[in-house]
XYZ file of C-alpha atoms in Angstrom:
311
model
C 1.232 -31.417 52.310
C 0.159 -27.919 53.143
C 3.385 -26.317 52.278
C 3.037 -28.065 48.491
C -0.629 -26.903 48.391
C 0.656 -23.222 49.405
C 3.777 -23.603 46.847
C 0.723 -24.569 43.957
C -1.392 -21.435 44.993
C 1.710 -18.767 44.856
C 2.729 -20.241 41.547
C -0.967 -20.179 40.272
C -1.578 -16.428 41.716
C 1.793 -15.352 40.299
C 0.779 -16.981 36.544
C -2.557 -15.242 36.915
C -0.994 -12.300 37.874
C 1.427 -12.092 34.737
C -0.965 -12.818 31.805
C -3.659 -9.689 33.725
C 0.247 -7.447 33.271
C 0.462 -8.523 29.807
C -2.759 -7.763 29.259
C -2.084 -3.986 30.551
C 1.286 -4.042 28.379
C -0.508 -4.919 25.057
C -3.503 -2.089 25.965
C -1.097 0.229 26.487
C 1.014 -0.298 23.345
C -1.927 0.194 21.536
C -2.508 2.894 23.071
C -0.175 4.508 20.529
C -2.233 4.244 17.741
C -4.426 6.722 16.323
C -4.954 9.790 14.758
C -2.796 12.887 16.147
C -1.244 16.360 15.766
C 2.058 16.064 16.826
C 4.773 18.106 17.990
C 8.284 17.687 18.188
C 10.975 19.844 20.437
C 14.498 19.114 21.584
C 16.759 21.487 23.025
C 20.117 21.243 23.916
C 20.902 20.879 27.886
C 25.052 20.894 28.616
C 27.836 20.628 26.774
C 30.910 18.699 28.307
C 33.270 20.963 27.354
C 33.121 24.563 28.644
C 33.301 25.993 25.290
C 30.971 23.775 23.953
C 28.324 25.954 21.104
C 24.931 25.555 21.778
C 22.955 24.530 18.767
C 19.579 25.913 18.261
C 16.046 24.633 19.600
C 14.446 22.409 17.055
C 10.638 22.702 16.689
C 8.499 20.719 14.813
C 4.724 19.053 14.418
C 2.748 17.260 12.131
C -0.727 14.920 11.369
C 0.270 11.526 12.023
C -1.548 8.410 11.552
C -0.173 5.434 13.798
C -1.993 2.058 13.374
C -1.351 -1.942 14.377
C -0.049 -3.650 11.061
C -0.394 -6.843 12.460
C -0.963 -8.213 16.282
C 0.722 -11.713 17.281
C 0.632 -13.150 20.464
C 3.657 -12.077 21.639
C 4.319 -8.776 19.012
C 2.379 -5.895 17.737
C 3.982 -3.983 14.835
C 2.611 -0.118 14.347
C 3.353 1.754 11.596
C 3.672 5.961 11.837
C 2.580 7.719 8.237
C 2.564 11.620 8.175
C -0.253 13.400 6.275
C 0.985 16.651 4.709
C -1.805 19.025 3.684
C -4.614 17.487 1.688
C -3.120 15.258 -0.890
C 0.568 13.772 0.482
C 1.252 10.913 2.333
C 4.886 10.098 4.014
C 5.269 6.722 5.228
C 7.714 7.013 8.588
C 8.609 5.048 11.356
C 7.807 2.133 12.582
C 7.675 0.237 15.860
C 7.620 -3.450 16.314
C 6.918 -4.310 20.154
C 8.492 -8.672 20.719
C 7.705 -9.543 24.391
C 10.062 -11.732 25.984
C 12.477 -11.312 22.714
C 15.601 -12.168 23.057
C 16.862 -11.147 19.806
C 18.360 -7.817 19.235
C 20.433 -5.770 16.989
C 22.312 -2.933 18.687
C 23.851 -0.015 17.030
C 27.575 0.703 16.988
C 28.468 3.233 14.618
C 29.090 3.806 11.047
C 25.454 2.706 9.952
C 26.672 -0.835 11.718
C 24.567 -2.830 13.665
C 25.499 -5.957 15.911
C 23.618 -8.955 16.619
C 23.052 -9.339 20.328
C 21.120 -12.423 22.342
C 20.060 -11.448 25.640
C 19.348 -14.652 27.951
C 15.451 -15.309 28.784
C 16.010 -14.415 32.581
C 17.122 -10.920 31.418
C 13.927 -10.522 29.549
C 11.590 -11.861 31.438
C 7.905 -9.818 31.604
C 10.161 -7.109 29.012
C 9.044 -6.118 25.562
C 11.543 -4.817 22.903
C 10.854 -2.268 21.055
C 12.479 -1.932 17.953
C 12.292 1.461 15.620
C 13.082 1.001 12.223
C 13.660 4.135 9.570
C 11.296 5.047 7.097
C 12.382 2.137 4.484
C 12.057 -0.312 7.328
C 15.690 -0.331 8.033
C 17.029 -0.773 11.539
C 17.041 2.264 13.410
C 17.772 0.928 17.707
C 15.885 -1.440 19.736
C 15.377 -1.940 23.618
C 13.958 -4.007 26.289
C 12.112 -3.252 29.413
C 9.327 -3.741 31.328
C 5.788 -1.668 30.835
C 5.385 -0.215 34.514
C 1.543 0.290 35.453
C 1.448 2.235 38.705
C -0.296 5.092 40.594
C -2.834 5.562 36.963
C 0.405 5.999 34.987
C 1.736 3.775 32.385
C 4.833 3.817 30.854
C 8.060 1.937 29.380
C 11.507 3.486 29.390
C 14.578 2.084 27.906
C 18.098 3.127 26.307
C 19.542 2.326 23.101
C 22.225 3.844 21.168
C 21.336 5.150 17.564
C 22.241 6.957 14.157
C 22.001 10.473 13.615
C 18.498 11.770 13.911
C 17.498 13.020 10.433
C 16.923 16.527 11.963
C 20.561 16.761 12.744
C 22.266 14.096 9.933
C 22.439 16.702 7.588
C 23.751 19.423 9.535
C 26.210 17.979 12.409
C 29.401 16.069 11.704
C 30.580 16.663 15.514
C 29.334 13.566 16.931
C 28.611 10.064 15.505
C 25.984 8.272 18.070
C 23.092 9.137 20.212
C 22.938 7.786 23.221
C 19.339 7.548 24.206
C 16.716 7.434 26.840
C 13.456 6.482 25.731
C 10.328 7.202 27.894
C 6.878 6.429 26.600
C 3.520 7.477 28.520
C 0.328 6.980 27.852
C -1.999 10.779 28.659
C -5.610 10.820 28.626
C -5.488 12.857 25.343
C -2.836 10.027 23.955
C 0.762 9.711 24.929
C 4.352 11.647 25.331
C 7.716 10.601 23.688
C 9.895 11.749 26.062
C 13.847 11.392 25.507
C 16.855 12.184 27.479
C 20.021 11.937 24.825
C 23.823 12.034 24.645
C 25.809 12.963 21.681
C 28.034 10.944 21.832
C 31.773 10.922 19.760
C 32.529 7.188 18.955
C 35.668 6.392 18.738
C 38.065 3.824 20.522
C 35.991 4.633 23.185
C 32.999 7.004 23.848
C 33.166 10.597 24.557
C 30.167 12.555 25.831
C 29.896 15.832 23.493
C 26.426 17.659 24.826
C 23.453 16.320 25.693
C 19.693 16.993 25.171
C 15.827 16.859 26.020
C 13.266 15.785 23.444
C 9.398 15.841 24.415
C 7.277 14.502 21.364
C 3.337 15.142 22.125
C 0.681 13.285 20.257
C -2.486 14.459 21.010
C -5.323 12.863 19.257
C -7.837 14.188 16.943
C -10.601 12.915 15.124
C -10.048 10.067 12.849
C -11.462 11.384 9.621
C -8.303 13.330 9.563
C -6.166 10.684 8.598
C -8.633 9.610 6.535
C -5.973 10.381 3.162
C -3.556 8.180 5.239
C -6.011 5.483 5.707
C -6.719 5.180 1.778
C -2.855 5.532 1.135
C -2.322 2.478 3.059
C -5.180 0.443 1.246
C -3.142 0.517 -1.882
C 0.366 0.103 -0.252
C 0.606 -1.872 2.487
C 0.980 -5.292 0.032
C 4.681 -3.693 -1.192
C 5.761 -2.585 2.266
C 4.788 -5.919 3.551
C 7.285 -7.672 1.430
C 10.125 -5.015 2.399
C 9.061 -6.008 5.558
C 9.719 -10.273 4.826
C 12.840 -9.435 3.593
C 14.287 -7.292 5.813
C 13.212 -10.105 8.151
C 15.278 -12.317 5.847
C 18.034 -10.405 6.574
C 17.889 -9.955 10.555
C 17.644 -13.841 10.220
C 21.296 -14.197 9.925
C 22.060 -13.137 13.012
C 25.003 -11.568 12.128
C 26.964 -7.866 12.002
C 24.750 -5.490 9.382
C 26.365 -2.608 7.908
C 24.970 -0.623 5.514
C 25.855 1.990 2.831
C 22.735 4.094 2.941
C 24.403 5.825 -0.589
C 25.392 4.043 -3.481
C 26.145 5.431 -6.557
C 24.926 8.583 -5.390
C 21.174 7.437 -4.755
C 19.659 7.183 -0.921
C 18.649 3.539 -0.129
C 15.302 4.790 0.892
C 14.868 6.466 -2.603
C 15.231 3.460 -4.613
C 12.727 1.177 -2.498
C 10.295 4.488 -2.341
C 10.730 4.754 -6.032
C 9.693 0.882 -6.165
C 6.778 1.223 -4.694
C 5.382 3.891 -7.218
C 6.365 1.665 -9.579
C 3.960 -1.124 -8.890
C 1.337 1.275 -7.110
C -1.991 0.875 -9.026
C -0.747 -1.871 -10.963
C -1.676 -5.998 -11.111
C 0.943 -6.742 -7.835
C 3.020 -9.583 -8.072
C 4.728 -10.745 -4.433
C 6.872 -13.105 -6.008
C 8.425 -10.594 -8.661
C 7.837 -7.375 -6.057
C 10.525 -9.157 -3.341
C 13.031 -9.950 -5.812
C 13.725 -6.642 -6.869
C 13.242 -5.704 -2.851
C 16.443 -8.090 -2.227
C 18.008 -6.444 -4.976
C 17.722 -3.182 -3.842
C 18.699 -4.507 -0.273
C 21.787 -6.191 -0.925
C 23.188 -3.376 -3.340
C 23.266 -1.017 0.108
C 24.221 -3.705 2.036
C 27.894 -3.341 2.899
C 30.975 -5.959 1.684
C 32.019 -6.522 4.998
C 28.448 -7.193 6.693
C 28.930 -10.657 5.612
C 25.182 -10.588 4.890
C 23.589 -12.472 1.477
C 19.991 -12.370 0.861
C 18.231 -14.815 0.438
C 17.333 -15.710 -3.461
C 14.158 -17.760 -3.363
């Protein structure tokens, strides 16, 4: 009898014990919201081979806005938008955080992603986070645990990925990062910190260079963003339907490839260009994800096997 009543108290300290974590992992996620001044920098740290050219430092920095779009019991999407000088907003990434999720879509290469389902006991206590690109489009995803020790918190995962857009346009030498992803939260707001392979995807993977990123975001005080925050007032209807279908599409389960150019326009361009469209106008949801879908599936590749839905 005392061993059950001793079996009872472990599993009730244990339960106890995991909704106080969760409760650290969801403060900390939000954490990442805010207003901040950013700053990007990545510089290259080896090449494999020993003639291997060293590509220039890349700085950068900007005024960011980073906000909860919505916050579920068990996920907590954030949306980045960049404020550029005193009348431009530029909507950017995104990060949805799924605990426990074991749905993910991993990159390959090509702009092709594959469906992957990761079994509950590999996920336990994990979140995913999943990055998509500035038209909500995949990006990578990965699962970990949020690790709360010593007054630090942070979550650090790997996940292959396209091209950053930094280097898209310029490189043709290698085909897929590799990448480390570190997030901390600072006293003055957190550090992106990545540790990345270029990687040339072939039959199999060769290791071309590799490289350090450090993204700060330091916060500052709100009434900065405040362009960003009026932006979104008047927006944030359209990109919630790119949003539903997109999820329509990740609903299938299946390979996704994508031609980001078709008929010489950029994917991102044509659902951008929506959205002025029915900016300031008398929205319609119904009509609005229609033409979404329509958009979608012309950049969705033959081979993806993917159909969106039409109702």
């Amino acid at each position: 009898m005392k061993n059950i009543a001793t079996g009872i108290l472990v599993v009730l300290v244990m339960a106890a014990y995991g909704q106080s974590k969760k409760k650290q992992d969801v403060s900390a996620i939000l954490g990442m919201c805010g207003c901040y001044d950013v700053s990007f920098s990545f510089a290259e740290t080896f090449g494999m081979d020993k003639d291997y050219e060293y590509h220039d430092n890349y700085y950068s920095g900007a005024l960011e806005w980073a906000f909860p779009v919505s916050q579920e019991k068990d996920k907590i999407v954030i949306q980045h938008l960049l404020v550029i000088g005193d009348s431009m907003i530029i909507k950017h990434w995104r990060q949805d955080w799924s605990y426990e999720n074991q749905d993910l879509y991993i990159y390959d290469k090509d702009n092709t992603w594959k469906y992957k389902e990761l079994p509950s006991s590999e996920v336990k206590g994990q979140w995913t986070q999943k990055v998509f690109q500035v038209d909500d489009s995949p990006r990578y995803e990965g699962s970990a645990s949020w690790v709360h020790v010593d007054g630090r918190h942070y979550w650090e995962a790997k996940a292959d990925a396209p091209l950053p857009r930094r280097e898209k346009s310029k490189r043709k030498d290698y085909n897929v990062m590799g990448r480390r992803n570190r997030h901390e939260i600072t006293q003055n707001g957190w550090v992106h910190e990545q540790d990345n392979l270029k990687i040339v995807r072939a039959e199999s993977d060769q290791i071309l260079a590799s490289e350090k990123g450090w993204n700060t975001y330091n916060k500052v005080d709100e009434s900065k963003c405040q362009l960003a925050k009026d932006w979104w007032k008047k927006n944030n209807q359209y990109w919630a339907d790119v949003r539903n279908v997109w999820d329509e599409v990740f609903a299938s389960q299946k390979t996704l490839s994508i031609n980001m150019m078709v008929d010489n326009q950029i994917m991102f361009m044509r659902l951008f260009g929506l959205g002025g469209e029915v900016e300031g106008k008398i929205y319609n949801s119904k009509e609005t994800q229609q033409k979404i879908r329509k958009i979608i599936q012309k950049h969705l590749a033959s081979d993806s096997e993917i159909k969106v839905a039409s109702n």
